[in-house]
Amino acid sequence: MLLGALALTPLFASNLLLNFLVSALIIALGAQGWNLLGGYGGQLSFGHAALFGTGAYATAILQTSFGVNAWVGFACGIALAALTGWAIGFLSFRARLRGSYFALVTLAFAEVLRILANAAGFTGGAAGLLIKLEPSFANFQFASRAGMLWVVLACILGVSLLTLWIDRGRFGAQLVAVRENEDAARALGVDVLATKLRAIALSGAITGAAGGLYAQNFLYLDANIAYGTWISVEVLIAAIVGGLGTVLGPVVGALALHGVGEITKGLLGWMTGVDLMLFGVILIAAVAFVPAGLVGALRRLRMRRAAP
């Protein structure tokens, strides 16, 4: 219902609102990727920028340096981000890193990639990469903002259906078992390493898709955008505020966060970074008072109303 209502917004919304929705929903897609690993699997990552940036750079570089079609580049970016996630997971999980150790290792990977991208020539270095503006469906560019909005919504719908299928299936049960107690899951016959590797690879693919969409939407990348800590922070907070381990929690969380952020910047725009400070306050408040997130709180409210 939420996604259907968002799909109808181009019929009455201004370009300003459409720009806001596209930006927020790209973050929501990245948050869905984070939620699969962190919400369902319990593997908290501070470095999802490594996956977002890989998908974004692969999409952009294949177009600008090799003349690859944008849609093909987008698909390759998703695949490369999944492979990057798997590689990070293999190195981390084989060493039995978990909790804060795993979180810090993912942060380190993202920072290393940011430094390398900032120094490498094929990424454009500090100057970044600019994708040529050639609006057409074949070039994955749209004259109307509605086109990009519908593409992003289609990706979110696909990931939502995938998440719902995982949630109700055997893989979802294995993820929850690993999240709750890895030793107990292993004793029950769950292949803990394989389960976590599948989760981080899927998470990488989804977050890489968000990165590719970001590149196609803004047509510009540099290392601080693609691999910056901002994206790791935003997808994490969106998933937590919306509701960990829920299908639409990351989408609700991203829309709420960006809505509040834009209103705050409009009122207090003279204070640099005020939206980021607000995100920190919202995260603390969510963890303290709404640990189940907005979606969880709404579910509890409906249950109370339905109770006799």
PDB file of C-alpha atoms in Angstrom:
ATOM      1  CA  MET A   1       0.000   0.000   0.000  1.00  0.00           C
ATOM      2  CA  LEU A   2       2.826   2.408   0.920  1.00  0.00           C
ATOM      3  CA  LEU A   3       4.750   1.668  -2.273  1.00  0.00           C
ATOM      4  CA  GLY A   4       1.574   1.994  -4.352  1.00  0.00           C
ATOM      5  CA  ALA A   5       0.857   5.422  -2.888  1.00  0.00           C
ATOM      6  CA  LEU A   6       4.441   6.521  -3.591  1.00  0.00           C
ATOM      7  CA  ALA A   7       4.157   5.316  -7.186  1.00  0.00           C
ATOM      8  CA  LEU A   8       1.197   7.663  -7.713  1.00  0.00           C
ATOM      9  CA  THR A   9       2.965  10.777  -6.412  1.00  0.00           C
ATOM     10  CA  PRO A  10       4.202  11.911  -9.888  1.00  0.00           C
ATOM     11  CA  LEU A  11       0.559  12.542 -10.806  1.00  0.00           C
ATOM     12  CA  PHE A  12       0.352  15.490  -8.416  1.00  0.00           C
ATOM     13  CA  ALA A  13       3.787  16.129  -6.865  1.00  0.00           C
ATOM     14  CA  SER A  14       6.276  18.859  -7.755  1.00  0.00           C
ATOM     15  CA  ASN A  15       9.832  18.140  -8.897  1.00  0.00           C
ATOM     16  CA  LEU A  16      11.044  19.218  -5.464  1.00  0.00           C
ATOM     17  CA  LEU A  17       9.018  16.499  -3.769  1.00  0.00           C
ATOM     18  CA  LEU A  18      10.019  13.926  -6.404  1.00  0.00           C
ATOM     19  CA  ASN A  19      13.696  14.750  -5.885  1.00  0.00           C
ATOM     20  CA  PHE A  20      13.227  14.265  -2.150  1.00  0.00           C
ATOM     21  CA  LEU A  21      11.474  10.927  -2.645  1.00  0.00           C
ATOM     22  CA  VAL A  22      14.098   9.585  -5.054  1.00  0.00           C
ATOM     23  CA  SER A  23      16.951  10.501  -2.693  1.00  0.00           C
ATOM     24  CA  ALA A  24      15.170   9.100   0.375  1.00  0.00           C
ATOM     25  CA  LEU A  25      14.162   5.877  -1.383  1.00  0.00           C
ATOM     26  CA  ILE A  26      17.704   5.231  -2.621  1.00  0.00           C
ATOM     27  CA  ILE A  27      18.753   5.354   1.038  1.00  0.00           C
ATOM     28  CA  ALA A  28      15.779   3.118   1.863  1.00  0.00           C
ATOM     29  CA  LEU A  29      17.032   0.520  -0.626  1.00  0.00           C
ATOM     30  CA  GLY A  30      20.482   0.612   0.982  1.00  0.00           C
ATOM     31  CA  ALA A  31      18.812   0.283   4.390  1.00  0.00           C
ATOM     32  CA  GLN A  32      16.970  -2.817   3.149  1.00  0.00           C
ATOM     33  CA  GLY A  33      20.342  -4.316   2.315  1.00  0.00           C
ATOM     34  CA  TRP A  34      21.706  -3.424   5.751  1.00  0.00           C
ATOM     35  CA  ASN A  35      18.572  -4.807   7.412  1.00  0.00           C
ATOM     36  CA  LEU A  36      18.979  -8.210   5.787  1.00  0.00           C
ATOM     37  CA  LEU A  37      22.423  -8.596   7.340  1.00  0.00           C
ATOM     38  CA  GLY A  38      22.009  -6.595  10.532  1.00  0.00           C
ATOM     39  CA  GLY A  39      18.299  -6.948  11.287  1.00  0.00           C
ATOM     40  CA  TYR A  40      17.695 -10.556  10.311  1.00  0.00           C
ATOM     41  CA  GLY A  41      21.230 -11.910  10.648  1.00  0.00           C
ATOM     42  CA  GLY A  42      22.390  -9.889  13.640  1.00  0.00           C
ATOM     43  CA  GLN A  43      25.704  -8.943  11.974  1.00  0.00           C
ATOM     44  CA  LEU A  44      25.956  -5.212  12.612  1.00  0.00           C
ATOM     45  CA  SER A  45      27.970  -3.405   9.957  1.00  0.00           C
ATOM     46  CA  PHE A  46      29.461   0.087  10.221  1.00  0.00           C
ATOM     47  CA  GLY A  47      30.917  -0.073   6.723  1.00  0.00           C
ATOM     48  CA  HIS A  48      28.121  -0.600   4.217  1.00  0.00           C
ATOM     49  CA  ALA A  49      29.645   2.305   2.305  1.00  0.00           C
ATOM     50  CA  ALA A  50      32.100  -0.300   0.963  1.00  0.00           C
ATOM     51  CA  LEU A  51      29.202  -2.021  -0.814  1.00  0.00           C
ATOM     52  CA  PHE A  52      27.324   1.134  -1.799  1.00  0.00           C
ATOM     53  CA  GLY A  53      30.453   2.710  -3.271  1.00  0.00           C
ATOM     54  CA  THR A  54      31.475  -0.405  -5.153  1.00  0.00           C
ATOM     55  CA  GLY A  55      28.097  -0.593  -6.877  1.00  0.00           C
ATOM     56  CA  ALA A  56      28.177   3.134  -7.647  1.00  0.00           C
ATOM     57  CA  TYR A  57      31.724   3.207  -9.001  1.00  0.00           C
ATOM     58  CA  ALA A  58      31.294   0.053 -11.082  1.00  0.00           C
ATOM     59  CA  THR A  59      28.158   1.490 -12.696  1.00  0.00           C
ATOM     60  CA  ALA A  60      29.878   4.805 -13.452  1.00  0.00           C
ATOM     61  CA  ILE A  61      33.300   3.521 -14.547  1.00  0.00           C
ATOM     62  CA  LEU A  62      31.922   0.948 -16.960  1.00  0.00           C
ATOM     63  CA  GLN A  63      29.976   3.706 -18.716  1.00  0.00           C
ATOM     64  CA  THR A  64      32.579   6.464 -18.722  1.00  0.00           C
ATOM     65  CA  SER A  65      35.728   4.415 -19.363  1.00  0.00           C
ATOM     66  CA  PHE A  66      34.523   1.386 -21.313  1.00  0.00           C
ATOM     67  CA  GLY A  67      31.349   2.588 -23.029  1.00  0.00           C
ATOM     68  CA  VAL A  68      29.231  -0.155 -21.455  1.00  0.00           C
ATOM     69  CA  ASN A  69      25.462   0.357 -21.539  1.00  0.00           C
ATOM     70  CA  ALA A  70      24.203   1.891 -18.287  1.00  0.00           C
ATOM     71  CA  TRP A  71      21.790  -0.960 -17.530  1.00  0.00           C
ATOM     72  CA  VAL A  72      24.541  -3.534 -18.039  1.00  0.00           C
ATOM     73  CA  GLY A  73      26.869  -1.452 -15.893  1.00  0.00           C
ATOM     74  CA  PHE A  74      24.191  -1.306 -13.195  1.00  0.00           C
ATOM     75  CA  ALA A  75      23.849  -5.102 -13.212  1.00  0.00           C
ATOM     76  CA  CYS A  76      27.645  -5.513 -13.094  1.00  0.00           C
ATOM     77  CA  GLY A  77      27.796  -3.090 -10.164  1.00  0.00           C
ATOM     78  CA  ILE A  78      25.273  -5.198  -8.260  1.00  0.00           C
ATOM     79  CA  ALA A  79      27.291  -8.353  -8.944  1.00  0.00           C
ATOM     80  CA  LEU A  80      30.590  -6.734  -7.937  1.00  0.00           C
ATOM     81  CA  ALA A  81      29.081  -5.350  -4.729  1.00  0.00           C
ATOM     82  CA  ALA A  82      27.768  -8.836  -3.880  1.00  0.00           C
ATOM     83  CA  LEU A  83      31.244 -10.267  -4.489  1.00  0.00           C
ATOM     84  CA  THR A  84      32.791  -7.534  -2.336  1.00  0.00           C
ATOM     85  CA  GLY A  85      30.347  -8.320   0.452  1.00  0.00           C
ATOM     86  CA  TRP A  86      31.135 -12.016   0.197  1.00  0.00           C
ATOM     87  CA  ALA A  87      34.897 -11.301   0.328  1.00  0.00           C
ATOM     88  CA  ILE A  88      34.549  -9.054   3.390  1.00  0.00           C
ATOM     89  CA  GLY A  89      32.373 -11.680   5.040  1.00  0.00           C
ATOM     90  CA  PHE A  90      34.731 -14.532   4.187  1.00  0.00           C
ATOM     91  CA  LEU A  91      37.725 -12.738   5.686  1.00  0.00           C
ATOM     92  CA  SER A  92      35.758 -11.638   8.761  1.00  0.00           C
ATOM     93  CA  PHE A  93      33.586 -14.650   9.506  1.00  0.00           C
ATOM     94  CA  ARG A  94      36.352 -17.183   8.898  1.00  0.00           C
ATOM     95  CA  ALA A  95      38.242 -15.367  11.641  1.00  0.00           C
ATOM     96  CA  ARG A  96      35.089 -15.695  13.805  1.00  0.00           C
ATOM     97  CA  LEU A  97      34.698 -11.950  14.162  1.00  0.00           C
ATOM     98  CA  ARG A  98      31.356 -10.857  15.519  1.00  0.00           C
ATOM     99  CA  GLY A  99      29.727  -7.955  17.310  1.00  0.00           C
ATOM    100  CA  SER A 100      31.830  -4.813  17.622  1.00  0.00           C
ATOM    101  CA  TYR A 101      34.857  -6.533  16.052  1.00  0.00           C
ATOM    102  CA  PHE A 102      32.970  -7.249  12.847  1.00  0.00           C
ATOM    103  CA  ALA A 103      31.467  -3.750  12.848  1.00  0.00           C
ATOM    104  CA  LEU A 104      34.914  -2.140  13.114  1.00  0.00           C
ATOM    105  CA  VAL A 105      36.377  -4.380  10.398  1.00  0.00           C
ATOM    106  CA  THR A 106      33.627  -3.375   7.964  1.00  0.00           C
ATOM    107  CA  LEU A 107      34.306   0.277   8.800  1.00  0.00           C
ATOM    108  CA  ALA A 108      38.001  -0.303   8.090  1.00  0.00           C
ATOM    109  CA  PHE A 109      37.234  -1.879   4.691  1.00  0.00           C
ATOM    110  CA  ALA A 110      35.083   1.098   3.718  1.00  0.00           C
ATOM    111  CA  GLU A 111      37.779   3.554   4.747  1.00  0.00           C
ATOM    112  CA  VAL A 112      40.500   1.669   2.836  1.00  0.00           C
ATOM    113  CA  LEU A 113      38.345   1.678  -0.298  1.00  0.00           C
ATOM    114  CA  ARG A 114      37.664   5.395   0.141  1.00  0.00           C
ATOM    115  CA  ILE A 115      41.388   6.163   0.306  1.00  0.00           C
ATOM    116  CA  LEU A 116      42.160   3.962  -2.706  1.00  0.00           C
ATOM    117  CA  ALA A 117      39.342   5.494  -4.760  1.00  0.00           C
ATOM    118  CA  ASN A 118      40.532   8.979  -3.877  1.00  0.00           C
ATOM    119  CA  ALA A 119      44.044   8.178  -5.134  1.00  0.00           C
ATOM    120  CA  ALA A 120      43.345   5.985  -8.167  1.00  0.00           C
ATOM    121  CA  GLY A 121      43.275   7.413 -11.654  1.00  0.00           C
ATOM    122  CA  PHE A 122      40.476   5.264 -13.071  1.00  0.00           C
ATOM    123  CA  THR A 123      38.070   6.557 -10.412  1.00  0.00           C
ATOM    124  CA  GLY A 124      38.824  10.165 -11.309  1.00  0.00           C
ATOM    125  CA  GLY A 125      40.778  10.642  -8.080  1.00  0.00           C
ATOM    126  CA  ALA A 126      39.798  13.619  -5.956  1.00  0.00           C
ATOM    127  CA  ALA A 127      38.049  15.234  -8.947  1.00  0.00           C
ATOM    128  CA  GLY A 128      35.587  12.347  -9.191  1.00  0.00           C
ATOM    129  CA  LEU A 129      33.633  10.961 -12.132  1.00  0.00           C
ATOM    130  CA  LEU A 130      31.011  12.718 -14.216  1.00  0.00           C
ATOM    131  CA  ILE A 131      28.535  10.630 -16.219  1.00  0.00           C
ATOM    132  CA  LYS A 132      27.524  12.319 -19.465  1.00  0.00           C
ATOM    133  CA  LEU A 133      23.983  13.635 -19.489  1.00  0.00           C
ATOM    134  CA  GLU A 134      22.083  11.823 -22.270  1.00  0.00           C
ATOM    135  CA  PRO A 135      18.451  11.395 -21.196  1.00  0.00           C
ATOM    136  CA  SER A 136      16.881   8.242 -22.617  1.00  0.00           C
ATOM    137  CA  PHE A 137      15.619   4.953 -21.252  1.00  0.00           C
ATOM    138  CA  ALA A 138      18.484   3.096 -22.958  1.00  0.00           C
ATOM    139  CA  ASN A 139      20.982   5.274 -21.056  1.00  0.00           C
ATOM    140  CA  PHE A 140      19.188   4.763 -17.732  1.00  0.00           C
ATOM    141  CA  GLN A 141      18.446   8.496 -17.613  1.00  0.00           C
ATOM    142  CA  PHE A 142      14.996  10.058 -17.610  1.00  0.00           C
ATOM    143  CA  ALA A 143      13.776  13.471 -18.693  1.00  0.00           C
ATOM    144  CA  SER A 144      11.130  13.292 -15.965  1.00  0.00           C
ATOM    145  CA  ARG A 145      11.857  12.625 -12.291  1.00  0.00           C
ATOM    146  CA  ALA A 146       8.980  10.158 -12.332  1.00  0.00           C
ATOM    147  CA  GLY A 147      11.045   7.682 -14.371  1.00  0.00           C
ATOM    148  CA  MET A 148      13.790   7.353 -11.773  1.00  0.00           C
ATOM    149  CA  LEU A 149      11.236   7.236  -8.956  1.00  0.00           C
ATOM    150  CA  TRP A 150       9.469   4.280 -10.562  1.00  0.00           C
ATOM    151  CA  VAL A 151      12.753   2.433 -11.144  1.00  0.00           C
ATOM    152  CA  VAL A 152      13.761   2.900  -7.499  1.00  0.00           C
ATOM    153  CA  LEU A 153      10.305   1.800  -6.324  1.00  0.00           C
ATOM    154  CA  ALA A 154      10.516  -1.290  -8.551  1.00  0.00           C
ATOM    155  CA  CYS A 155      13.837  -2.191  -6.913  1.00  0.00           C
ATOM    156  CA  ILE A 156      12.382  -1.649  -3.436  1.00  0.00           C
ATOM    157  CA  LEU A 157       9.334  -3.772  -4.303  1.00  0.00           C
ATOM    158  CA  GLY A 158      11.571  -6.568  -5.598  1.00  0.00           C
ATOM    159  CA  VAL A 159      13.745  -6.471  -2.465  1.00  0.00           C
ATOM    160  CA  SER A 160      10.638  -6.338  -0.240  1.00  0.00           C
ATOM    161  CA  LEU A 161       9.249  -9.480  -1.882  1.00  0.00           C
ATOM    162  CA  LEU A 162      12.655 -11.168  -1.548  1.00  0.00           C
ATOM    163  CA  THR A 163      12.828 -10.181   2.125  1.00  0.00           C
ATOM    164  CA  LEU A 164       9.296 -11.461   2.721  1.00  0.00           C
ATOM    165  CA  TRP A 165      10.202 -14.770   1.072  1.00  0.00           C
ATOM    166  CA  ILE A 166      13.350 -15.038   3.207  1.00  0.00           C
ATOM    167  CA  ASP A 167      11.424 -14.092   6.348  1.00  0.00           C
ATOM    168  CA  ARG A 168       8.951 -16.936   5.814  1.00  0.00           C
ATOM    169  CA  GLY A 169      11.429 -19.508   4.557  1.00  0.00           C
ATOM    170  CA  ARG A 170      14.172 -21.770   5.812  1.00  0.00           C
ATOM    171  CA  PHE A 171      16.942 -19.280   5.136  1.00  0.00           C
ATOM    172  CA  GLY A 172      15.160 -16.688   7.270  1.00  0.00           C
ATOM    173  CA  ALA A 173      14.856 -19.187  10.126  1.00  0.00           C
ATOM    174  CA  GLN A 174      18.572 -19.949   9.824  1.00  0.00           C
ATOM    175  CA  LEU A 175      19.406 -16.237   9.906  1.00  0.00           C
ATOM    176  CA  VAL A 176      17.332 -15.712  13.040  1.00  0.00           C
ATOM    177  CA  ALA A 177      18.946 -18.751  14.670  1.00  0.00           C
ATOM    178  CA  VAL A 178      22.403 -17.360  13.919  1.00  0.00           C
ATOM    179  CA  ARG A 179      21.369 -13.930  15.198  1.00  0.00           C
ATOM    180  CA  GLU A 180      20.072 -15.298  18.490  1.00  0.00           C
ATOM    181  CA  ASN A 181      22.867 -17.768  19.259  1.00  0.00           C
ATOM    182  CA  GLU A 182      25.499 -18.945  16.807  1.00  0.00           C
ATOM    183  CA  ASP A 183      26.632 -21.871  18.960  1.00  0.00           C
ATOM    184  CA  ALA A 184      23.082 -23.140  19.406  1.00  0.00           C
ATOM    185  CA  ALA A 185      22.423 -22.740  15.670  1.00  0.00           C
ATOM    186  CA  ARG A 186      25.572 -24.712  14.889  1.00  0.00           C
ATOM    187  CA  ALA A 187      24.471 -27.462  17.294  1.00  0.00           C
ATOM    188  CA  LEU A 188      21.129 -27.646  15.451  1.00  0.00           C
ATOM    189  CA  GLY A 189      22.934 -28.302  12.161  1.00  0.00           C
ATOM    190  CA  VAL A 190      22.947 -24.794  10.683  1.00  0.00           C
ATOM    191  CA  ASP A 191      26.007 -24.026   8.574  1.00  0.00           C
ATOM    192  CA  VAL A 192      26.727 -20.717  10.290  1.00  0.00           C
ATOM    193  CA  LEU A 193      29.514 -19.573   7.954  1.00  0.00           C
ATOM    194  CA  ALA A 194      27.539 -20.333   4.772  1.00  0.00           C
ATOM    195  CA  THR A 195      24.427 -18.644   6.176  1.00  0.00           C
ATOM    196  CA  LYS A 196      26.300 -15.456   7.064  1.00  0.00           C
ATOM    197  CA  LEU A 197      28.117 -15.426   3.722  1.00  0.00           C
ATOM    198  CA  ARG A 198      24.828 -15.709   1.801  1.00  0.00           C
ATOM    199  CA  ALA A 199      23.397 -12.906   3.919  1.00  0.00           C
ATOM    200  CA  ILE A 200      26.292 -10.508   3.379  1.00  0.00           C
ATOM    201  CA  ALA A 201      26.431 -11.285  -0.357  1.00  0.00           C
ATOM    202  CA  LEU A 202      22.703 -10.541  -0.720  1.00  0.00           C
ATOM    203  CA  SER A 203      23.122  -7.462   1.440  1.00  0.00           C
ATOM    204  CA  GLY A 204      25.991  -6.364  -0.797  1.00  0.00           C
ATOM    205  CA  ALA A 205      23.930  -6.819  -3.958  1.00  0.00           C
ATOM    206  CA  ILE A 206      21.029  -4.755  -2.590  1.00  0.00           C
ATOM    207  CA  THR A 207      23.267  -1.996  -1.230  1.00  0.00           C
ATOM    208  CA  GLY A 208      25.270  -2.010  -4.471  1.00  0.00           C
ATOM    209  CA  ALA A 209      22.018  -1.484  -6.368  1.00  0.00           C
ATOM    210  CA  ALA A 210      21.378   1.579  -4.217  1.00  0.00           C
ATOM    211  CA  GLY A 211      24.850   2.837  -5.115  1.00  0.00           C
ATOM    212  CA  GLY A 212      24.241   2.295  -8.824  1.00  0.00           C
ATOM    213  CA  LEU A 213      20.945   4.163  -8.625  1.00  0.00           C
ATOM    214  CA  TYR A 214      22.673   7.013  -6.814  1.00  0.00           C
ATOM    215  CA  ALA A 215      25.255   7.274  -9.608  1.00  0.00           C
ATOM    216  CA  GLN A 216      22.546   7.301 -12.291  1.00  0.00           C
ATOM    217  CA  ASN A 217      20.436   9.801 -10.415  1.00  0.00           C
ATOM    218  CA  PHE A 218      23.124  12.389  -9.651  1.00  0.00           C
ATOM    219  CA  LEU A 219      25.520  11.546 -12.531  1.00  0.00           C
ATOM    220  CA  TYR A 220      28.531  12.388 -10.360  1.00  0.00           C
ATOM    221  CA  LEU A 221      30.685  10.475  -7.888  1.00  0.00           C
ATOM    222  CA  ASP A 222      33.781  11.019  -5.816  1.00  0.00           C
ATOM    223  CA  ALA A 223      35.370   8.914  -3.088  1.00  0.00           C
ATOM    224  CA  ASN A 224      33.822  10.859  -0.215  1.00  0.00           C
ATOM    225  CA  ILE A 225      30.359  10.393  -1.684  1.00  0.00           C
ATOM    226  CA  ALA A 226      30.642   6.770  -2.741  1.00  0.00           C
ATOM    227  CA  TYR A 227      32.612   5.435   0.229  1.00  0.00           C
ATOM    228  CA  GLY A 228      31.839   8.156   2.777  1.00  0.00           C
ATOM    229  CA  THR A 229      30.723   7.291   6.289  1.00  0.00           C
ATOM    230  CA  TRP A 230      27.483   9.203   5.665  1.00  0.00           C
ATOM    231  CA  ILE A 231      25.912   6.316   3.777  1.00  0.00           C
ATOM    232  CA  SER A 232      26.921   3.721   6.392  1.00  0.00           C
ATOM    233  CA  VAL A 233      25.358   5.894   9.086  1.00  0.00           C
ATOM    234  CA  GLU A 234      22.160   6.684   7.192  1.00  0.00           C
ATOM    235  CA  VAL A 235      21.293   3.116   6.183  1.00  0.00           C
ATOM    236  CA  LEU A 236      21.989   1.893   9.716  1.00  0.00           C
ATOM    237  CA  ILE A 237      19.837   4.562  11.361  1.00  0.00           C
ATOM    238  CA  ALA A 238      17.016   4.156   8.822  1.00  0.00           C
ATOM    239  CA  ALA A 239      16.828   0.418   9.478  1.00  0.00           C
ATOM    240  CA  ILE A 240      16.899   0.822  13.270  1.00  0.00           C
ATOM    241  CA  VAL A 241      14.360   3.660  13.375  1.00  0.00           C
ATOM    242  CA  GLY A 242      12.036   1.903  10.936  1.00  0.00           C
ATOM    243  CA  GLY A 243      12.268  -1.488  12.599  1.00  0.00           C
ATOM    244  CA  LEU A 244      14.987  -4.142  12.487  1.00  0.00           C
ATOM    245  CA  GLY A 245      14.005  -7.470  11.004  1.00  0.00           C
ATOM    246  CA  THR A 246      10.886  -6.110   9.299  1.00  0.00           C
ATOM    247  CA  VAL A 247      10.121  -5.979   5.588  1.00  0.00           C
ATOM    248  CA  LEU A 248       9.155  -2.312   5.225  1.00  0.00           C
ATOM    249  CA  GLY A 249      10.873  -0.917   8.316  1.00  0.00           C
ATOM    250  CA  PRO A 250      13.882   0.452   6.370  1.00  0.00           C
ATOM    251  CA  VAL A 251      11.592   2.235   3.894  1.00  0.00           C
ATOM    252  CA  VAL A 252       9.508   3.828   6.647  1.00  0.00           C
ATOM    253  CA  GLY A 253      12.640   4.751   8.577  1.00  0.00           C
ATOM    254  CA  ALA A 254      14.369   6.361   5.584  1.00  0.00           C
ATOM    255  CA  LEU A 255      11.298   8.421   4.661  1.00  0.00           C
ATOM    256  CA  ALA A 256      10.811   9.546   8.262  1.00  0.00           C
ATOM    257  CA  LEU A 257      14.464  10.442   8.758  1.00  0.00           C
ATOM    258  CA  HIS A 258      14.785  12.374   5.529  1.00  0.00           C
ATOM    259  CA  GLY A 259      11.480  14.108   6.070  1.00  0.00           C
ATOM    260  CA  VAL A 260      12.536  15.310   9.509  1.00  0.00           C
ATOM    261  CA  GLY A 261      15.996  16.162   8.182  1.00  0.00           C
ATOM    262  CA  GLU A 262      14.652  18.337   5.364  1.00  0.00           C
ATOM    263  CA  ILE A 263      12.268  20.152   7.682  1.00  0.00           C
ATOM    264  CA  THR A 264      15.087  20.777  10.151  1.00  0.00           C
ATOM    265  CA  LYS A 265      17.414  22.089   7.445  1.00  0.00           C
ATOM    266  CA  GLY A 266      14.644  24.376   6.234  1.00  0.00           C
ATOM    267  CA  LEU A 267      14.179  25.826   9.720  1.00  0.00           C
ATOM    268  CA  LEU A 268      17.790  25.773  10.919  1.00  0.00           C
ATOM    269  CA  GLY A 269      19.739  25.713   7.663  1.00  0.00           C
ATOM    270  CA  TRP A 270      22.251  28.212   9.044  1.00  0.00           C
ATOM    271  CA  MET A 271      23.526  25.524  11.448  1.00  0.00           C
ATOM    272  CA  THR A 272      25.939  23.329   9.474  1.00  0.00           C
ATOM    273  CA  GLY A 273      25.337  19.634  10.069  1.00  0.00           C
ATOM    274  CA  VAL A 274      22.158  20.168  12.075  1.00  0.00           C
ATOM    275  CA  ASP A 275      20.428  17.295  10.254  1.00  0.00           C
ATOM    276  CA  LEU A 276      23.243  14.893  11.226  1.00  0.00           C
ATOM    277  CA  MET A 277      23.010  15.977  14.855  1.00  0.00           C
ATOM    278  CA  LEU A 278      19.279  15.362  14.684  1.00  0.00           C
ATOM    279  CA  PHE A 279      19.843  11.874  13.266  1.00  0.00           C
ATOM    280  CA  GLY A 280      21.986  11.082  16.302  1.00  0.00           C
ATOM    281  CA  VAL A 281      19.274  12.292  18.666  1.00  0.00           C
ATOM    282  CA  ILE A 282      16.643  10.262  16.784  1.00  0.00           C
ATOM    283  CA  LEU A 283      18.811   7.127  16.959  1.00  0.00           C
ATOM    284  CA  ILE A 284      19.271   7.475  20.726  1.00  0.00           C
ATOM    285  CA  ALA A 285      15.549   8.112  21.214  1.00  0.00           C
ATOM    286  CA  ALA A 286      14.591   5.144  19.017  1.00  0.00           C
ATOM    287  CA  VAL A 287      16.887   2.728  20.847  1.00  0.00           C
ATOM    288  CA  ALA A 288      15.737   3.986  24.242  1.00  0.00           C
ATOM    289  CA  PHE A 289      11.989   4.376  23.709  1.00  0.00           C
ATOM    290  CA  VAL A 290      11.012   2.530  20.504  1.00  0.00           C
ATOM    291  CA  PRO A 291      13.406  -0.454  20.294  1.00  0.00           C
ATOM    292  CA  ALA A 292      11.112  -2.254  17.844  1.00  0.00           C
ATOM    293  CA  GLY A 293      11.147   0.756  15.492  1.00  0.00           C
ATOM    294  CA  LEU A 294       8.237   2.623  13.974  1.00  0.00           C
ATOM    295  CA  VAL A 295       6.823  -0.465  12.258  1.00  0.00           C
ATOM    296  CA  GLY A 296       7.000  -2.454  15.487  1.00  0.00           C
ATOM    297  CA  ALA A 297       5.323   0.365  17.424  1.00  0.00           C
ATOM    298  CA  LEU A 298       2.493   0.536  14.859  1.00  0.00           C
ATOM    299  CA  ARG A 299       2.006  -3.225  15.082  1.00  0.00           C
ATOM    300  CA  ARG A 300       1.721  -3.071  18.865  1.00  0.00           C
ATOM    301  CA  LEU A 301      -0.741  -0.193  18.619  1.00  0.00           C
ATOM    302  CA  ARG A 302      -2.950  -2.168  16.202  1.00  0.00           C
ATOM    303  CA  MET A 303      -2.821  -5.214  18.483  1.00  0.00           C
ATOM    304  CA  ARG A 304      -3.905  -3.137  21.477  1.00  0.00           C
ATOM    305  CA  ARG A 305      -6.819  -1.664  19.546  1.00  0.00           C
ATOM    306  CA  ALA A 306      -7.865  -5.103  18.318  1.00  0.00           C
ATOM    307  CA  ALA A 307      -7.714  -6.619  21.795  1.00  0.00           C
ATOM    308  CA  PRO A 308     -11.099  -6.834  23.585  1.00  0.00           C
TER     309      PRO A 308
END
